[in-house]
PDB file of C-alpha atoms in Angstrom:
ATOM      1  CA  MET A  20       0.000   0.000   0.000  1.00  0.00           C
ATOM      2  CA  GLU A  21       2.819   2.255   0.610  1.00  0.00           C
ATOM      3  CA  LYS A  22       3.775   2.133  -3.003  1.00  0.00           C
ATOM      4  CA  LYS A  23       0.241   2.852  -3.885  1.00  0.00           C
ATOM      5  CA  GLU A  24       0.178   5.768  -1.530  1.00  0.00           C
ATOM      6  CA  GLU A  25       3.498   6.972  -2.827  1.00  0.00           C
ATOM      7  CA  LYS A  26       2.244   6.683  -6.343  1.00  0.00           C
ATOM      8  CA  GLU A  27      -0.899   8.552  -5.448  1.00  0.00           C
ATOM      9  CA  VAL A  28       1.122  11.236  -3.667  1.00  0.00           C
ATOM     10  CA  LYS A  29       3.422  11.424  -6.673  1.00  0.00           C
ATOM     11  CA  GLU A  30       0.475  11.698  -9.025  1.00  0.00           C
ATOM     12  CA  GLU A  31      -1.066  14.275  -6.784  1.00  0.00           C
ATOM     13  CA  ILE A  32       2.186  16.268  -6.774  1.00  0.00           C
ATOM     14  CA  GLU A  33       2.465  15.970 -10.529  1.00  0.00           C
ATOM     15  CA  LEU A  34      -1.144  17.034 -10.902  1.00  0.00           C
ATOM     16  CA  LYS A  35      -0.517  19.998  -8.611  1.00  0.00           C
ATOM     17  CA  GLU A  36       2.601  20.883 -10.628  1.00  0.00           C
ATOM     18  CA  GLU A  37       0.600  20.653 -13.864  1.00  0.00           C
ATOM     19  CA  ILE A  38      -2.104  22.828 -12.381  1.00  0.00           C
ATOM     20  CA  ALA A  39       0.553  25.273 -11.189  1.00  0.00           C
ATOM     21  CA  GLU A  40       2.115  25.316 -14.669  1.00  0.00           C
ATOM     22  CA  GLN A  41      -1.275  25.868 -16.258  1.00  0.00           C
ATOM     23  CA  LYS A  42      -1.941  28.645 -13.794  1.00  0.00           C
ATOM     24  CA  GLU A  43       1.441  30.176 -14.673  1.00  0.00           C
ATOM     25  CA  ASP A  44       0.727  29.823 -18.384  1.00  0.00           C
ATOM     26  CA  ASN A  45      -2.713  31.354 -17.904  1.00  0.00           C
ATOM     27  CA  ALA A  46      -1.205  34.133 -15.800  1.00  0.00           C
ATOM     28  CA  GLU A  47       1.399  34.824 -18.532  1.00  0.00           C
ATOM     29  CA  GLU A  48      -1.287  34.782 -21.217  1.00  0.00           C
ATOM     30  CA  GLN A  49      -3.397  37.148 -19.132  1.00  0.00           C
ATOM     31  CA  GLU A  50      -0.370  39.376 -18.562  1.00  0.00           C
ATOM     32  CA  ASN A  51       0.339  39.353 -22.312  1.00  0.00           C
ATOM     33  CA  GLU A  52      -3.293  40.132 -23.072  1.00  0.00           C
ATOM     34  CA  ILE A  53      -3.289  42.934 -20.502  1.00  0.00           C
ATOM     35  CA  SER A  54       0.000  44.212 -21.896  1.00  0.00           C
ATOM     36  CA  GLU A  55      -1.432  44.126 -25.436  1.00  0.00           C
ATOM     37  CA  GLU A  56      -4.585  45.859 -24.239  1.00  0.00           C
ATOM     38  CA  ASN A  57      -2.427  48.474 -22.486  1.00  0.00           C
ATOM     39  CA  ASN A  58      -0.377  48.868 -25.666  1.00  0.00           C
ATOM     40  CA  GLN A  59      -3.581  49.247 -27.666  1.00  0.00           C
ATOM     41  CA  LEU A  60      -4.886  51.750 -25.126  1.00  0.00           C
ATOM     42  CA  SER A  61      -1.570  53.556 -25.275  1.00  0.00           C
ATOM     43  CA  ASP A  62      -1.708  53.495 -29.096  1.00  0.00           C
ATOM     44  CA  ASN A  63      -5.302  54.754 -28.970  1.00  0.00           C
ATOM     45  CA  GLU A  64      -4.302  57.515 -26.563  1.00  0.00           C
ATOM     46  CA  ASP A  65      -1.425  58.445 -28.891  1.00  0.00           C
ATOM     47  CA  MET A  66      -3.818  58.463 -31.860  1.00  0.00           C
ATOM     48  CA  ILE A  67      -6.292  60.617 -29.921  1.00  0.00           C
ATOM     49  CA  ILE A  68      -3.503  63.052 -29.010  1.00  0.00           C
ATOM     50  CA  LYS A  69      -2.305  63.157 -32.637  1.00  0.00           C
ATOM     51  CA  LEU A  70      -5.884  63.612 -33.827  1.00  0.00           C
ATOM     52  CA  GLU A  71      -6.397  66.492 -31.392  1.00  0.00           C
ATOM     53  CA  GLU A  72      -3.143  68.081 -32.616  1.00  0.00           C
ATOM     54  CA  LYS A  73      -4.272  67.731 -36.240  1.00  0.00           C
ATOM     55  CA  GLU A  74      -7.669  69.229 -35.397  1.00  0.00           C
ATOM     56  CA  LYS A  75      -5.909  72.203 -33.763  1.00  0.00           C
ATOM     57  CA  GLN A  76      -3.706  72.548 -36.844  1.00  0.00           C
ATOM     58  CA  ILE A  77      -6.757  72.414 -39.125  1.00  0.00           C
ATOM     59  CA  GLN A  78      -8.469  75.050 -36.996  1.00  0.00           C
ATOM     60  CA  ASP A  79      -5.350  77.230 -37.164  1.00  0.00           C
ATOM     61  CA  TYR A  80      -5.178  76.872 -40.968  1.00  0.00           C
ATOM     62  CA  LYS A  81      -8.880  77.666 -41.240  1.00  0.00           C
ATOM     63  CA  GLU A  82      -8.488  80.819 -39.125  1.00  0.00           C
ATOM     64  CA  ARG A  83      -5.484  81.905 -41.206  1.00  0.00           C
ATOM     65  CA  TRP A  84      -7.408  81.282 -44.417  1.00  0.00           C
ATOM     66  CA  LEU A  85     -10.390  83.284 -43.140  1.00  0.00           C
ATOM     67  CA  ARG A  86      -8.083  86.150 -42.112  1.00  0.00           C
ATOM     68  CA  ALA A  87      -6.370  86.078 -45.528  1.00  0.00           C
ATOM     69  CA  LEU A  88      -9.765  86.046 -47.228  1.00  0.00           C
ATOM     70  CA  ALA A  89     -10.911  89.012 -45.137  1.00  0.00           C
ATOM     71  CA  ASP A  90      -7.630  90.850 -45.859  1.00  0.00           C
ATOM     72  CA  TYR A  91      -8.067  90.217 -49.581  1.00  0.00           C
ATOM     73  CA  ASP A  92     -11.670  91.412 -49.465  1.00  0.00           C
ATOM     74  CA  ASN A  93     -10.613  94.592 -47.617  1.00  0.00           C
ATOM     75  CA  PHE A  94      -7.759  95.123 -50.115  1.00  0.00           C
ATOM     76  CA  LYS A  95     -10.142  94.685 -53.041  1.00  0.00           C
ATOM     77  CA  LYS A  96     -12.633  97.174 -51.565  1.00  0.00           C
ATOM     78  CA  ARG A  97      -9.847  99.660 -50.818  1.00  0.00           C
ATOM     79  CA  MET A  98      -8.484  99.368 -54.380  1.00  0.00           C
ATOM     80  CA  GLU A  99     -11.959  99.828 -55.886  1.00  0.00           C
ATOM     81  CA  ARG A 100     -12.463 102.908 -53.706  1.00  0.00           C
ATOM     82  CA  GLU A 101      -9.050 104.322 -54.662  1.00  0.00           C
ATOM     83  CA  ILE A 102      -9.621 103.660 -58.372  1.00  0.00           C
ATOM     84  CA  LYS A 103     -13.046 105.279 -58.201  1.00  0.00           C
ATOM     85  CA  GLU A 104     -11.540 108.272 -56.408  1.00  0.00           C
ATOM     86  CA  ALA A 105      -8.632 108.471 -58.871  1.00  0.00           C
ATOM     87  CA  ASN A 106     -11.045 108.403 -61.807  1.00  0.00           C
ATOM     88  CA  LEU A 107     -13.262 110.983 -60.156  1.00  0.00           C
ATOM     89  CA  TYR A 108     -10.383 113.417 -59.652  1.00  0.00           C
ATOM     90  CA  ALA A 109      -8.167 112.373 -62.602  1.00  0.00           C
ATOM     91  CA  GLY A 110      -8.646 115.676 -64.411  1.00  0.00           C
ATOM     92  CA  GLU A 111      -8.047 117.837 -61.347  1.00  0.00           C
ATOM     93  CA  GLN A 112      -4.565 118.991 -62.388  1.00  0.00           C
ATOM     94  CA  LEU A 113      -5.705 119.723 -65.947  1.00  0.00           C
ATOM     95  CA  ILE A 114      -8.675 121.712 -64.690  1.00  0.00           C
ATOM     96  CA  LYS A 115      -6.433 123.716 -62.347  1.00  0.00           C
ATOM     97  CA  GLU A 116      -4.308 124.645 -65.351  1.00  0.00           C
ATOM     98  CA  ILE A 117      -7.340 125.487 -67.533  1.00  0.00           C
ATOM     99  CA  LEU A 118      -8.791 127.899 -64.958  1.00  0.00           C
ATOM    100  CA  PRO A 119      -6.207 130.670 -65.652  1.00  0.00           C
ATOM    101  CA  ILE A 120      -7.098 130.381 -69.351  1.00  0.00           C
ATOM    102  CA  LEU A 121     -10.761 130.845 -68.449  1.00  0.00           C
ATOM    103  CA  ASP A 122      -9.757 133.903 -66.395  1.00  0.00           C
ATOM    104  CA  ASN A 123      -7.933 135.306 -69.444  1.00  0.00           C
ATOM    105  CA  PHE A 124     -11.047 134.786 -71.612  1.00  0.00           C
ATOM    106  CA  GLU A 125     -13.133 136.701 -69.067  1.00  0.00           C
ATOM    107  CA  ARG A 126     -10.607 139.576 -69.099  1.00  0.00           C
ATOM    108  CA  ALA A 127     -10.620 139.599 -72.909  1.00  0.00           C
ATOM    109  CA  LEU A 128     -14.416 139.737 -72.999  1.00  0.00           C
ATOM    110  CA  LYS A 129     -14.463 142.646 -70.538  1.00  0.00           C
ATOM    111  CA  SER A 130     -11.935 144.589 -72.601  1.00  0.00           C
ATOM    112  CA  ALA A 131     -13.775 143.858 -75.900  1.00  0.00           C
ATOM    113  CA  ASP A 132     -15.986 146.917 -75.484  1.00  0.00           C
ATOM    114  CA  ASN A 133     -13.026 149.259 -74.958  1.00  0.00           C
ATOM    115  CA  ASP A 134     -10.536 148.125 -77.639  1.00  0.00           C
ATOM    116  CA  PRO A 135     -11.466 145.507 -80.292  1.00  0.00           C
ATOM    117  CA  ASN A 136      -7.854 145.208 -81.541  1.00  0.00           C
ATOM    118  CA  SER A 137      -6.474 144.302 -78.124  1.00  0.00           C
ATOM    119  CA  THR A 138      -9.309 141.777 -77.744  1.00  0.00           C
ATOM    120  CA  VAL A 139      -8.196 139.927 -80.886  1.00  0.00           C
ATOM    121  CA  GLU A 140      -4.598 139.901 -79.640  1.00  0.00           C
ATOM    122  CA  GLY A 141      -5.785 138.676 -76.222  1.00  0.00           C
ATOM    123  CA  ILE A 142      -7.799 135.847 -77.808  1.00  0.00           C
ATOM    124  CA  LYS A 143      -4.745 134.797 -79.880  1.00  0.00           C
ATOM    125  CA  LEU A 144      -2.656 134.687 -76.707  1.00  0.00           C
ATOM    126  CA  ILE A 145      -5.317 132.637 -74.925  1.00  0.00           C
ATOM    127  CA  TYR A 146      -5.559 130.258 -77.912  1.00  0.00           C
ATOM    128  CA  ASN A 147      -1.778 129.683 -77.819  1.00  0.00           C
ATOM    129  CA  GLN A 148      -1.890 129.234 -74.029  1.00  0.00           C
ATOM    130  CA  LEU A 149      -4.599 126.553 -74.371  1.00  0.00           C
ATOM    131  CA  LYS A 150      -2.761 124.808 -77.231  1.00  0.00           C
ATOM    132  CA  ASN A 151       0.473 124.685 -75.191  1.00  0.00           C
ATOM    133  CA  LEU A 152      -1.411 123.236 -72.219  1.00  0.00           C
ATOM    134  CA  LEU A 153      -2.873 120.465 -74.396  1.00  0.00           C
ATOM    135  CA  VAL A 154       0.595 119.654 -75.798  1.00  0.00           C
ATOM    136  CA  LYS A 155       1.920 119.506 -72.224  1.00  0.00           C
ATOM    137  CA  TYR A 156      -0.651 116.778 -71.462  1.00  0.00           C
ATOM    138  CA  GLY A 157       0.181 114.767 -74.599  1.00  0.00           C
ATOM    139  CA  VAL A 158      -2.616 116.025 -76.855  1.00  0.00           C
ATOM    140  CA  SER A 159      -1.579 116.587 -80.474  1.00  0.00           C
ATOM    141  CA  GLU A 160      -3.366 117.608 -83.659  1.00  0.00           C
ATOM    142  CA  ILE A 161      -3.830 114.986 -86.374  1.00  0.00           C
ATOM    143  CA  GLU A 162      -2.320 116.134 -89.699  1.00  0.00           C
ATOM    144  CA  ALA A 163      -4.851 115.521 -92.449  1.00  0.00           C
ATOM    145  CA  GLU A 164      -4.986 118.047 -95.280  1.00  0.00           C
ATOM    146  CA  GLY A 165      -3.260 116.782 -98.453  1.00  0.00           C
ATOM    147  CA  LYS A 166      -2.638 113.344 -96.879  1.00  0.00           C
ATOM    148  CA  PRO A 167      -4.127 110.010 -97.981  1.00  0.00           C
ATOM    149  CA  PHE A 168      -7.454 109.215 -96.292  1.00  0.00           C
ATOM    150  CA  ASP A 169      -7.008 106.903 -93.264  1.00  0.00           C
ATOM    151  CA  PRO A 170     -10.240 105.796 -91.534  1.00  0.00           C
ATOM    152  CA  TYR A 171      -8.325 105.401 -88.265  1.00  0.00           C
ATOM    153  CA  TYR A 172      -7.547 109.137 -88.179  1.00  0.00           C
ATOM    154  CA  HIS A 173     -10.172 110.624 -90.518  1.00  0.00           C
ATOM    155  CA  GLU A 174     -13.936 110.555 -90.823  1.00  0.00           C
ATOM    156  CA  ALA A 175     -15.142 111.411 -94.350  1.00  0.00           C
ATOM    157  CA  VAL A 176     -18.252 113.570 -94.237  1.00  0.00           C
ATOM    158  CA  MET A 177     -18.100 114.631 -97.915  1.00  0.00           C
ATOM    159  CA  GLN A 178     -16.675 113.337-101.182  1.00  0.00           C
ATOM    160  CA  VAL A 179     -15.773 115.840-103.888  1.00  0.00           C
ATOM    161  CA  GLN A 180     -14.343 115.670-107.391  1.00  0.00           C
ATOM    162  CA  ASN A 181     -11.120 117.500-108.032  1.00  0.00           C
ATOM    163  CA  PRO A 182      -8.945 116.570-111.018  1.00  0.00           C
ATOM    164  CA  ASP A 183      -5.928 118.285-109.421  1.00  0.00           C
ATOM    165  CA  TYR A 184      -5.741 115.580-106.716  1.00  0.00           C
ATOM    166  CA  ASP A 185      -5.622 111.781-106.695  1.00  0.00           C
ATOM    167  CA  ASP A 186      -8.490 109.739-105.280  1.00  0.00           C
ATOM    168  CA  ASN A 187      -8.692 109.285-101.477  1.00  0.00           C
ATOM    169  CA  ILE A 188      -6.694 112.438-100.704  1.00  0.00           C
ATOM    170  CA  VAL A 189      -8.018 114.660 -97.912  1.00  0.00           C
ATOM    171  CA  LEU A 190      -8.913 117.937 -99.640  1.00  0.00           C
ATOM    172  CA  GLU A 191     -10.119 119.909 -96.612  1.00  0.00           C
ATOM    173  CA  VAL A 192     -10.393 119.499 -92.852  1.00  0.00           C
ATOM    174  CA  LEU A 193     -13.819 120.554 -91.572  1.00  0.00           C
ATOM    175  CA  GLN A 194     -13.026 119.830 -87.929  1.00  0.00           C
ATOM    176  CA  LYS A 195      -9.586 119.080 -86.493  1.00  0.00           C
ATOM    177  CA  GLY A 196      -8.874 115.693 -84.945  1.00  0.00           C
ATOM    178  CA  TYR A 197      -6.732 115.043 -81.891  1.00  0.00           C
ATOM    179  CA  LYS A 198      -4.664 112.237 -80.327  1.00  0.00           C
ATOM    180  CA  LEU A 199      -3.869 111.731 -76.663  1.00  0.00           C
ATOM    181  CA  HIS A 200      -0.359 110.302 -76.895  1.00  0.00           C
ATOM    182  CA  SER A 201      -0.944 107.590 -79.545  1.00  0.00           C
ATOM    183  CA  LYS A 202      -4.704 107.117 -79.053  1.00  0.00           C
ATOM    184  CA  VAL A 203      -7.156 108.944 -81.326  1.00  0.00           C
ATOM    185  CA  ILE A 204      -9.581 110.807 -79.078  1.00  0.00           C
ATOM    186  CA  ARG A 205     -11.361 112.580 -81.927  1.00  0.00           C
ATOM    187  CA  PRO A 206     -10.927 111.821 -85.639  1.00  0.00           C
ATOM    188  CA  CYS A 207     -10.745 114.659 -88.211  1.00  0.00           C
ATOM    189  CA  LEU A 208     -13.941 115.432 -90.108  1.00  0.00           C
ATOM    190  CA  VAL A 209     -12.765 115.765 -93.726  1.00  0.00           C
ATOM    191  CA  LYS A 210     -13.680 116.233 -97.392  1.00  0.00           C
ATOM    192  CA  VAL A 211     -12.137 113.467 -99.509  1.00  0.00           C
ATOM    193  CA  VAL A 212     -11.379 113.497-103.235  1.00  0.00           C
ATOM    194  CA  LYS A 213     -13.311 110.911-105.235  1.00  0.00           C
ATOM    195  CA  ASN A 214     -12.949 111.432-109.022  1.00  0.00           C
ATOM    196  CA  ASN A 215     -14.801 108.348-110.287  1.00  0.00           C
TER     197      ASN A 215
END
């Protein structure tokens, strides 16, 4: 019986050792699972932190974009206002320089009753003063008489026959034309030769 008891004790010890090993294995597995869960939680926490950082960055970019959009809108409004104002007062300097000419006309008209000859001289001076002012601002007369007809510079209001001239030659200027720098601001009104 002693062998039997020894065997039973041995089996019992072995069984207890197996149970202890299984408990250790289970404990390790549980530790590993807990560790993995902690790692996952840690990864999730890291992802949440990164996500919060990205959301802050997005919010910052959005605020910057809205500020830039508002700045652009204010710039656009300011430029429109300045352009409107510049257009409104663009001729101010020219008008300031025309006013003395107007004053000279008024003086000439007042003196017309007293001395007609001095009035004519005064008007000639005023005419030259006005012409010089226009030249100063880039306004020039378009040469037309005796030149070939050019629809860019001339507007034919009459056609006449004249055997002394070739066809399409400007015979007479009825109203002078003018250019502002290189742009035609008023074409010449002309008589053109048409012999056919």
